[in-house]
mmCIF file of C-alpha atoms in Angstrom:
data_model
loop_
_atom_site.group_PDB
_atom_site.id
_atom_site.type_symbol
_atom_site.label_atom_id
_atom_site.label_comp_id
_atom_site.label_asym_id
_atom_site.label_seq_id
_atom_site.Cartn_x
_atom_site.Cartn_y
_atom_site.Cartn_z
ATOM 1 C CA UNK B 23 0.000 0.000 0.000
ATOM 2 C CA UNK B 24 1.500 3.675 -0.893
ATOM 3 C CA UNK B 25 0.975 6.667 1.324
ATOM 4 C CA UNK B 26 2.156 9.574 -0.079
ATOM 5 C CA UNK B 27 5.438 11.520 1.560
ATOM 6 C CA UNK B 28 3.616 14.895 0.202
ATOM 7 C CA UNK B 29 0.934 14.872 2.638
ATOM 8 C CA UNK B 30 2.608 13.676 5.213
ATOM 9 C CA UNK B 31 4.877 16.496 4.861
ATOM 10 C CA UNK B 32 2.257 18.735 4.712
ATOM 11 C CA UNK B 33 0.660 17.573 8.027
ATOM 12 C CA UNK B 34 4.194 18.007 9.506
ATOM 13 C CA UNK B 35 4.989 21.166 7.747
ATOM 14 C CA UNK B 36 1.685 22.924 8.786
ATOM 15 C CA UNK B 37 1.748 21.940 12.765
ATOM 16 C CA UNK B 38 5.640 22.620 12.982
ATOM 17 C CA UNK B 39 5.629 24.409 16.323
ATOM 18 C CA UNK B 40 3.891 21.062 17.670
ATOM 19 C CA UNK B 41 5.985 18.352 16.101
ATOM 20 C CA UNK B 42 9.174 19.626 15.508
ATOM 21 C CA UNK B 43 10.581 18.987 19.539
ATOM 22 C CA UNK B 44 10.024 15.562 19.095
ATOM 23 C CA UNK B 45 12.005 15.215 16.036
ATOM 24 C CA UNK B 46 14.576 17.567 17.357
ATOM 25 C CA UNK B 47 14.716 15.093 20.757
ATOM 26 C CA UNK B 48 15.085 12.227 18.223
ATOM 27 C CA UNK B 49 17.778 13.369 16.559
ATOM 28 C CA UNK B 50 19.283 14.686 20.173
ATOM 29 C CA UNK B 51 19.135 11.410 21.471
ATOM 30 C CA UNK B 52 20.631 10.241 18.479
ATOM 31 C CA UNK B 53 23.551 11.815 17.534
ATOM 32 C CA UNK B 54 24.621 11.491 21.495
ATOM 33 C CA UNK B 55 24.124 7.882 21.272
ATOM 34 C CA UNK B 56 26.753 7.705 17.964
ATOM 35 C CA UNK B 57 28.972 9.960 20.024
ATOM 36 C CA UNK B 58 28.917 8.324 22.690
ATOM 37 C CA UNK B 59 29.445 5.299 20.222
ATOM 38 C CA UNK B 60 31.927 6.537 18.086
ATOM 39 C CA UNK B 61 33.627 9.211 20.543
ATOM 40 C CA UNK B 62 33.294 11.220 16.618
ATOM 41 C CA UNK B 63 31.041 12.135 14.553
ATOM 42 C CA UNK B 64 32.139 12.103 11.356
ATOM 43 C CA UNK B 65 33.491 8.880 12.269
ATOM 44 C CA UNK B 66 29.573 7.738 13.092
ATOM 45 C CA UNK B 67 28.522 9.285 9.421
ATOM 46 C CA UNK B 68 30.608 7.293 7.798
ATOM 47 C CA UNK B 69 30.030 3.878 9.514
ATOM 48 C CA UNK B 70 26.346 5.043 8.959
ATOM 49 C CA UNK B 71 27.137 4.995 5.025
ATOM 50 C CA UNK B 72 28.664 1.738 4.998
ATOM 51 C CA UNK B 73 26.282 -0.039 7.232
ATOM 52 C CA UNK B 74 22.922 0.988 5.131
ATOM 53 C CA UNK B 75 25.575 -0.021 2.206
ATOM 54 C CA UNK B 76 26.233 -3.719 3.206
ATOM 55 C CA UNK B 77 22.851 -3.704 4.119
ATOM 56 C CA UNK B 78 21.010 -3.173 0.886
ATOM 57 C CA UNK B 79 23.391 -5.863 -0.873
ATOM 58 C CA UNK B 80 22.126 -8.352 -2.322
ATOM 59 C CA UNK B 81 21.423 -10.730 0.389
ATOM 60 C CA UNK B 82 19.726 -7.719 2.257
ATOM 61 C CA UNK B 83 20.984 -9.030 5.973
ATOM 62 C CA UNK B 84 23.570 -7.387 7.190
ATOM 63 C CA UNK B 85 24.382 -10.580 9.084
ATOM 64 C CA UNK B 86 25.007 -12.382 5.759
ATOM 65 C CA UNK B 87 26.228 -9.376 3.662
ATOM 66 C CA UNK B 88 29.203 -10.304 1.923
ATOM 67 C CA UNK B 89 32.698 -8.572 1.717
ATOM 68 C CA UNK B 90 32.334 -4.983 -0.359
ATOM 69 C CA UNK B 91 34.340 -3.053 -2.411
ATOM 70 C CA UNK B 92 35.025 0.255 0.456
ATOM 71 C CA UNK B 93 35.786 2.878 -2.039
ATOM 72 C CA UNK B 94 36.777 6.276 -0.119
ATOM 73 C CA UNK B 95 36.153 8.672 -3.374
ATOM 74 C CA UNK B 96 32.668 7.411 -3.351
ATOM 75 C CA UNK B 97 32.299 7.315 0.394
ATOM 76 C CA UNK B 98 33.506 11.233 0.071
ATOM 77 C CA UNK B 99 30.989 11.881 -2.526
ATOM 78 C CA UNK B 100 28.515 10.791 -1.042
ATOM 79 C CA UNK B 101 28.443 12.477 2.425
ATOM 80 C CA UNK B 102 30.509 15.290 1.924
ATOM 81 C CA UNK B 103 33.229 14.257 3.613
ATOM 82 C CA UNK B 104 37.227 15.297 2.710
ATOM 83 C CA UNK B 105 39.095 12.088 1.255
ATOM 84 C CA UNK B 106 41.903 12.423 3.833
ATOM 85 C CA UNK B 107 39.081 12.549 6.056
ATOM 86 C CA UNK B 108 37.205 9.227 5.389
ATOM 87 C CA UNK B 109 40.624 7.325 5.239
ATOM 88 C CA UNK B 110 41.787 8.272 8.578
ATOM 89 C CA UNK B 111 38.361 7.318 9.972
ATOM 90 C CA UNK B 112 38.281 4.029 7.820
ATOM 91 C CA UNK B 113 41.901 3.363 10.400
ATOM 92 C CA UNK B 114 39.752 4.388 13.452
ATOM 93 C CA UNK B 115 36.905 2.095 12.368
ATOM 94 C CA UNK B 116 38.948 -0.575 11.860
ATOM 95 C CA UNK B 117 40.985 -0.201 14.841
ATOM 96 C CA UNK B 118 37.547 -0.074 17.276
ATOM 97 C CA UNK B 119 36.454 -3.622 15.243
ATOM 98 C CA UNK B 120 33.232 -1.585 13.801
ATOM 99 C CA UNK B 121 34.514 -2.637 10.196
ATOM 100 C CA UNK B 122 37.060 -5.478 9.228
ATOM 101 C CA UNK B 123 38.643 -5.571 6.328
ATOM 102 C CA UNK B 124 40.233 -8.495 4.466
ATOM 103 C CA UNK B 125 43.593 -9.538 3.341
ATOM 104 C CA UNK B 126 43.787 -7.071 0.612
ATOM 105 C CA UNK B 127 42.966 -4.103 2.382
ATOM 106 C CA UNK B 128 40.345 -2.757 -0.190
ATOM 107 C CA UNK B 129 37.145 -4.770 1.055
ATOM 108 C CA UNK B 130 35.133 -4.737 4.512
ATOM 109 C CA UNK B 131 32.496 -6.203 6.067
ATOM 110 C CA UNK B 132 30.768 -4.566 9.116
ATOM 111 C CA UNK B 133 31.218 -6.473 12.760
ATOM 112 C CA UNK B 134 27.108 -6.889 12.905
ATOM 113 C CA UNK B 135 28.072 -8.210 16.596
ATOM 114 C CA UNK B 136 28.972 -5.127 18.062
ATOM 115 C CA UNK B 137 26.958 -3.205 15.280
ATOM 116 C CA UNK B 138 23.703 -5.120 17.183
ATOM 117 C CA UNK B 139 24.635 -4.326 20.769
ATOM 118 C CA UNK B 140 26.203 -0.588 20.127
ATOM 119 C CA UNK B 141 24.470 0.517 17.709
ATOM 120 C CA UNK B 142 21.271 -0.768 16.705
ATOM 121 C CA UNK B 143 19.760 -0.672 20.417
ATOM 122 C CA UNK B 144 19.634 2.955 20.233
ATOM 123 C CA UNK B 145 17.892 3.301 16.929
ATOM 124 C CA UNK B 146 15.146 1.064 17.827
ATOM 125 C CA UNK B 147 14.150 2.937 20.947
ATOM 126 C CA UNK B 148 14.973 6.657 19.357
ATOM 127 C CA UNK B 149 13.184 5.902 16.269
ATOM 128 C CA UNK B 150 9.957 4.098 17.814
ATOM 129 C CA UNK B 151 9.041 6.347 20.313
ATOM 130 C CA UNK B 152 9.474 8.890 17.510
ATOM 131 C CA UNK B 153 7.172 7.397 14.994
ATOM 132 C CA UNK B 154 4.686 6.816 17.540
ATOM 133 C CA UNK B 155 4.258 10.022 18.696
ATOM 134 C CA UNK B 156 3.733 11.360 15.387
ATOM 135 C CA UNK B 157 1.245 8.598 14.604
ATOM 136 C CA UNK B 158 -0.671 9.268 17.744
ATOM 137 C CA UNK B 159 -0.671 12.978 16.523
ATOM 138 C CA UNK B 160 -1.720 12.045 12.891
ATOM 139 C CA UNK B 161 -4.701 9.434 14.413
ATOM 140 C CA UNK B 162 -5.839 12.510 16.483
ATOM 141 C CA UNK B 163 -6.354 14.953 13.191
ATOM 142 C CA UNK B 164 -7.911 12.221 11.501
ATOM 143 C CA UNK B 165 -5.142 12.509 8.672
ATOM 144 C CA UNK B 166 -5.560 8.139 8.554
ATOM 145 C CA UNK B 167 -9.065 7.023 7.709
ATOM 146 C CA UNK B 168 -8.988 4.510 10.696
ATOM 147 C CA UNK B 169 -7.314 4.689 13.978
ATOM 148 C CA UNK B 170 -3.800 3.128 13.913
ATOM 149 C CA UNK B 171 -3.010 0.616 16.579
ATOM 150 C CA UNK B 172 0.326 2.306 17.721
ATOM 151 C CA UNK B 173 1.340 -0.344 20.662
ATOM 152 C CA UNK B 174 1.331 -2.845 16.881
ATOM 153 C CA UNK B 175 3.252 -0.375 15.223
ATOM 154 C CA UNK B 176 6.057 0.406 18.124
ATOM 155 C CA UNK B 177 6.322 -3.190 18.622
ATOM 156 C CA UNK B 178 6.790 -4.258 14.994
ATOM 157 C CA UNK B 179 9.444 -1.428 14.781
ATOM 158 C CA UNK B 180 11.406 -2.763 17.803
ATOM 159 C CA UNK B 181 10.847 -6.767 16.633
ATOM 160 C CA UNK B 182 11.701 -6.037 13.642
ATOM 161 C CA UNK B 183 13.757 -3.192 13.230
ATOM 162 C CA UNK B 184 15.966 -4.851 10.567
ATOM 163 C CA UNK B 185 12.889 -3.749 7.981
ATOM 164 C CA UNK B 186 12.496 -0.704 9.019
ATOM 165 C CA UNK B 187 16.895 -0.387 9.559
ATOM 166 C CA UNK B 188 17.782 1.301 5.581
ATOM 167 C CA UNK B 189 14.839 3.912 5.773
ATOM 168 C CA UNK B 190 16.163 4.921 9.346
ATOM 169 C CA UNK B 191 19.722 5.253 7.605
ATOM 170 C CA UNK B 192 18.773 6.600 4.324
ATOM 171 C CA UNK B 193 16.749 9.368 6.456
ATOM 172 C CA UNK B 194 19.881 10.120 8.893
ATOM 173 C CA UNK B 195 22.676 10.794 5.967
ATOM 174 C CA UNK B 196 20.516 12.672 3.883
ATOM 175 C CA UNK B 197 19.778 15.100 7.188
ATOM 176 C CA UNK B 198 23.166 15.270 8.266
ATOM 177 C CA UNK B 199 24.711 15.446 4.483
ATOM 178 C CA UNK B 200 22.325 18.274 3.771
ATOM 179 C CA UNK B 201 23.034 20.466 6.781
ATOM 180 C CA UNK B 202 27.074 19.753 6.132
ATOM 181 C CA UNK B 203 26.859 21.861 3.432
ATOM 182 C CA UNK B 204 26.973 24.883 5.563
ATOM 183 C CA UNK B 205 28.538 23.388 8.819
ATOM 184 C CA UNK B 206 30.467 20.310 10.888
ATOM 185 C CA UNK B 207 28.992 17.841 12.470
ATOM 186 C CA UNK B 208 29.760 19.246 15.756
ATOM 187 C CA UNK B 209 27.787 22.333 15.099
ATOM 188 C CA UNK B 210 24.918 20.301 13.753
ATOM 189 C CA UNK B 211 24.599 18.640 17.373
ATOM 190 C CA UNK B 212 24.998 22.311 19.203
ATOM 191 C CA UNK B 213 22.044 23.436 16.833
ATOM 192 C CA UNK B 214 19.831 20.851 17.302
ATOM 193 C CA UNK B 215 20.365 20.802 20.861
ATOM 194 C CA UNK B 216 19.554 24.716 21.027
ATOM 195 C CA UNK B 217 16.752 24.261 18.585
ATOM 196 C CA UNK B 218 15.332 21.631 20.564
ATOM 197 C CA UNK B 219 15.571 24.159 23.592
ATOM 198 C CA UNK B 220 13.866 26.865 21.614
ATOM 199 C CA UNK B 221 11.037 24.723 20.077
ATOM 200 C CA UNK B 222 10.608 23.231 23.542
ATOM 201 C CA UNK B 223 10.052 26.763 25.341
ATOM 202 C CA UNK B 224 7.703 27.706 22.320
ATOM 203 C CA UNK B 225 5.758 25.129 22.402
ATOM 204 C CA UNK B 226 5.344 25.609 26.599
ATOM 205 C CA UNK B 227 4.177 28.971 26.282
ATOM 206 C CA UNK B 228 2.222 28.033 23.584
ATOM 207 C CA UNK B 229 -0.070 25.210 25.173
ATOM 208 C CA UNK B 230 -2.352 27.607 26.638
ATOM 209 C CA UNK B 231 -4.104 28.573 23.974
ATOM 210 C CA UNK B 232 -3.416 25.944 21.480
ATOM 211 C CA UNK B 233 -1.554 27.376 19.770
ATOM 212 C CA UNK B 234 -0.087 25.707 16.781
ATOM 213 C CA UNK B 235 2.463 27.682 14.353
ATOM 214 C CA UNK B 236 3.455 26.143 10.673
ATOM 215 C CA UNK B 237 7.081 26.356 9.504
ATOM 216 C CA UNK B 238 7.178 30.424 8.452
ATOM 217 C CA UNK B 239 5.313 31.683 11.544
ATOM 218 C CA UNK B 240 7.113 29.974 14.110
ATOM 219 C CA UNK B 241 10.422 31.952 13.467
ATOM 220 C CA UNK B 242 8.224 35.275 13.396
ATOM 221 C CA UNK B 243 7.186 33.575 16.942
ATOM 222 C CA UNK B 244 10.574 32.595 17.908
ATOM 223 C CA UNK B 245 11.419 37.006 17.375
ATOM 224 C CA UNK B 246 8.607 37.533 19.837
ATOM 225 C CA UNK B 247 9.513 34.379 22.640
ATOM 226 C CA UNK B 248 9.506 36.929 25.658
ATOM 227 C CA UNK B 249 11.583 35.172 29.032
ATOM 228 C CA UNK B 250 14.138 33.485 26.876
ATOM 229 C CA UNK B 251 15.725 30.216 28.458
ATOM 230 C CA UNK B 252 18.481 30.198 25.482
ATOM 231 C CA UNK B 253 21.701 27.684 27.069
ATOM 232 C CA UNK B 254 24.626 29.141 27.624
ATOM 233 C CA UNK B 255 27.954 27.509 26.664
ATOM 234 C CA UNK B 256 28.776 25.320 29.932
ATOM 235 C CA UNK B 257 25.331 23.428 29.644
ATOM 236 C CA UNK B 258 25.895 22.892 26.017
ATOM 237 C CA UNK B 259 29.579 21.543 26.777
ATOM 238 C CA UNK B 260 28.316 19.480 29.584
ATOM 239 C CA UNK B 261 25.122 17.850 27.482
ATOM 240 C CA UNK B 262 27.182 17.713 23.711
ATOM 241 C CA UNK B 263 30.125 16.242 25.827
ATOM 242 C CA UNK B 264 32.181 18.567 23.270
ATOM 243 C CA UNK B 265 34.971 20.537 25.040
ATOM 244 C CA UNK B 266 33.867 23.768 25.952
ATOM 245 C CA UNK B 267 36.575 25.417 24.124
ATOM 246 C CA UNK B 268 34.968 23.420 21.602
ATOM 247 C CA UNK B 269 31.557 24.574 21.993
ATOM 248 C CA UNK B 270 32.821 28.396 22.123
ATOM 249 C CA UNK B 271 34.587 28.341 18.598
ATOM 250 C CA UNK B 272 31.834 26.309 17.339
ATOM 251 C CA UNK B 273 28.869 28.527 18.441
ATOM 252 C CA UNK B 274 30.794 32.195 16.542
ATOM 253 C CA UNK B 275 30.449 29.605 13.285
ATOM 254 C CA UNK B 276 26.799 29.201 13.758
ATOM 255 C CA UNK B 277 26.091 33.400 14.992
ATOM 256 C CA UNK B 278 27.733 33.944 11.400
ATOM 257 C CA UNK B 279 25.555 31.355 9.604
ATOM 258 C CA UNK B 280 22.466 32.881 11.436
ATOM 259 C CA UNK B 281 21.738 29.968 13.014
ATOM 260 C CA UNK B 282 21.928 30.775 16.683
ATOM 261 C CA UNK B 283 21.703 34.352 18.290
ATOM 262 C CA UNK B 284 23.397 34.892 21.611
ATOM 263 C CA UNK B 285 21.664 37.276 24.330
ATOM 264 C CA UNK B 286 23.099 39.843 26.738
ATOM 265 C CA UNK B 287 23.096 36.936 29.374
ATOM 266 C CA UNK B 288 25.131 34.807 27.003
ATOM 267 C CA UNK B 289 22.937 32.308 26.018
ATOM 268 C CA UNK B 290 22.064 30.618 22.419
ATOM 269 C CA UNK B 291 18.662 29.417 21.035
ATOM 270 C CA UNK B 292 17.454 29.263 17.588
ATOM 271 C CA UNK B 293 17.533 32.395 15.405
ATOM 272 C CA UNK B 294 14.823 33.266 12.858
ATOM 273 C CA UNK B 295 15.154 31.554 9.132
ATOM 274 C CA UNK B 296 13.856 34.583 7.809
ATOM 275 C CA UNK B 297 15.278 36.870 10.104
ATOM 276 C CA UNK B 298 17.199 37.819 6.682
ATOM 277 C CA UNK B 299 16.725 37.827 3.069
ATOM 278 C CA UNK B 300 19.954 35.544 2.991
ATOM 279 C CA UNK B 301 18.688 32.840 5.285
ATOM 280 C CA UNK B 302 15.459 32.717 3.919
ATOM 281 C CA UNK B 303 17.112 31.777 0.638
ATOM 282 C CA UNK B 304 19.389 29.295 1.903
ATOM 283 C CA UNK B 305 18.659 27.974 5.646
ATOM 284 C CA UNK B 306 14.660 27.901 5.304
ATOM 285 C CA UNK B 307 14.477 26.012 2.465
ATOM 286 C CA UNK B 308 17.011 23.279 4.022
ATOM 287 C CA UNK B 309 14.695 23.287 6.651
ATOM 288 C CA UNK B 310 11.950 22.494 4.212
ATOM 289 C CA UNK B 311 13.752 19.828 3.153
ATOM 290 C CA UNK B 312 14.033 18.302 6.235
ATOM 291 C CA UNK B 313 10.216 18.461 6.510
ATOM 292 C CA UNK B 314 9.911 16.233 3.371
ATOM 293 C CA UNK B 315 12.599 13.762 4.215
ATOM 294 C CA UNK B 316 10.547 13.225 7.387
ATOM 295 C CA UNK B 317 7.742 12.939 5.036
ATOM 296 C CA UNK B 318 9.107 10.322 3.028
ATOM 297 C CA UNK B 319 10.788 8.810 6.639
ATOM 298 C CA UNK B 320 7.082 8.463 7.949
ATOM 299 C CA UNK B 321 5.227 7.293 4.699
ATOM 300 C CA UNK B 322 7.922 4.402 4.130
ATOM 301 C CA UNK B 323 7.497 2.705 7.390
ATOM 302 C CA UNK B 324 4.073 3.097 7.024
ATOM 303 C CA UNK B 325 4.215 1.541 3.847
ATOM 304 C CA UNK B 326 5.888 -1.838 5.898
ATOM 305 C CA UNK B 327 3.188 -1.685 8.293
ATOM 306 C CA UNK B 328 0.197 -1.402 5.588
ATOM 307 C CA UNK B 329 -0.554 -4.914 6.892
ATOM 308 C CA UNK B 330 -3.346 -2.779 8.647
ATOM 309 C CA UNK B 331 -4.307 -1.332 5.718
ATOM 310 C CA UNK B 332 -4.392 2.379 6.914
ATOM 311 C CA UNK B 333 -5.170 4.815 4.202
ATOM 312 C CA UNK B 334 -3.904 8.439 4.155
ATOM 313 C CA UNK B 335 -7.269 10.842 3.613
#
């Protein structure tokens, strides 16, 4: 059964101020689980890459997946990472047993032992709860045309994740390998951390009235958000686990990109998308991108659960 990404997105798109902190906690929880994996994150990226790679082989297990071809121009290509980059982190993989490569040093399979324990555990729980609360949300605006049992759809997830595994992975490196364009990865996890702060507050002092904000309105909200909470550097240091020396450099990089503003009290939250003609020509519609990957994120899984037969309306 097909459900279409489109209005999915549009759902999402048009209730962003209600959504968007539990796709920003995802993603929180996330990347902290591959750093505290991977103690790097570009490292993470790029086992990310080759495990949805061995995964879609041919045999489709990555249990079974066969030796393949690890090709660090393509590997570069495809997630924006330097070549001098991805072949120092290719030594750090294989030192930390995530990949092992054979005789002739230009094949590797991935170490699905301690890919299972390290690695997949995470995902299941990050990506369930996720997909449930936006269910539950969808079920309650009648966007399916019959209720969807979401205790049967979390539990299918977590039994069997392996299904749902390459959509998870082909979600996560398009989001980070879209937002690399303008930044690291480190600065990706400060933003969504402060974005998840922002979104949170808005949504708090939003509740009241019911308040619910689409993607454009929510920045002209987020210029209004009176009693800021922004986080100052320490807390970010301390939650990232990034040195705050770190954090400091990182956080000028993202006041010039116009992604976080700093106030007299030193802390950061989100800044407006179209605070600026420049970042409403190049952040917001990144951000609108996101919106449809999530789209597509959403509809797919669906699509593996249609076993209920759920329709979109």
């Amino acid at each position: 059964m097909k459900f279409e990404p489109a209005k999915i997105s549009k759902v999402i798109e048009q209730n962003y101020s209600y959504l968007m902190p539990d796709f920003y906690e995802m993603q929180i929880e996330y990347i902290s689980a591959m750093n505290n994996i991977y103690k790097d994150l570009d490292t993470a990226l790029i086992d990310m890459f080759l495990t949805n790679k061995l995964y879609q082989s041919e045999n489709k297990e990555i249990y079974k997946a066969s030796y393949s071809k690890f090709k660090i121009n393509e590997i570069s290509k495809a997630i924006g990472i330097p070549r001098e980059t991805v072949r120092r982190k290719k030594i750090k993989l294989t030192k930390n047993k995530f990949i092992i490569l054979n005789k002739n040093k230009k094949s590797f399979h991935i170490n699905a032992n301690l890919i299972n324990k390290k690695v997949f555990e995470p995902q299941i729980k990050i990506s369930s709860k996720m997909l449930s609360n936006y269910c539950n949300f969808f079920s309650n605006k009648d966007v399916f045309n019959k209720d969807l049992d979401l205790v049967s759809f979390k539990n299918n997830i977590e039994k069997k994740f392996t299904l749902y595994l390459p959509i998870f992975l082909n979600f996560q490196i398009s989001y980070f390998t879209n937002w690399r364009k303008f930044m690291d990865m480190e600065c990706i996890y400060i933003a969504l951390l402060c974005a998840l702060n922002t979104s949170t507050q808005l949504k708090r002092k939003s509740s009241n009235s019911n308040e619910i904000f689409d993607s454009n309105e929510v920045f002209d909200k987020i210029l209004k958000l009176s009693d800021k909470f922004g986080l100052n550097s320490t807390s970010i240091a301390e939650i990232t686990k990034i040195p705050r020396t770190t954090v400091l450099r990182k956080l000028v990089i993202l006041q010039k990109l116009n992604i976080l503003k700093k106030d007299k009290f030193k802390r950061y939250e989100t800044e407006s998308f179209v605070v600026s003609d420049n970042s409403r020509k190049t952040l917001y519609p990144h951000l609108l991108n996101t919106i449809k990957l999530l789209g597509l994120l959403i509809s797919e899984c669906l699509e593996i659960y249609s076993s209920k037969e759920l329709k979109i309306i």
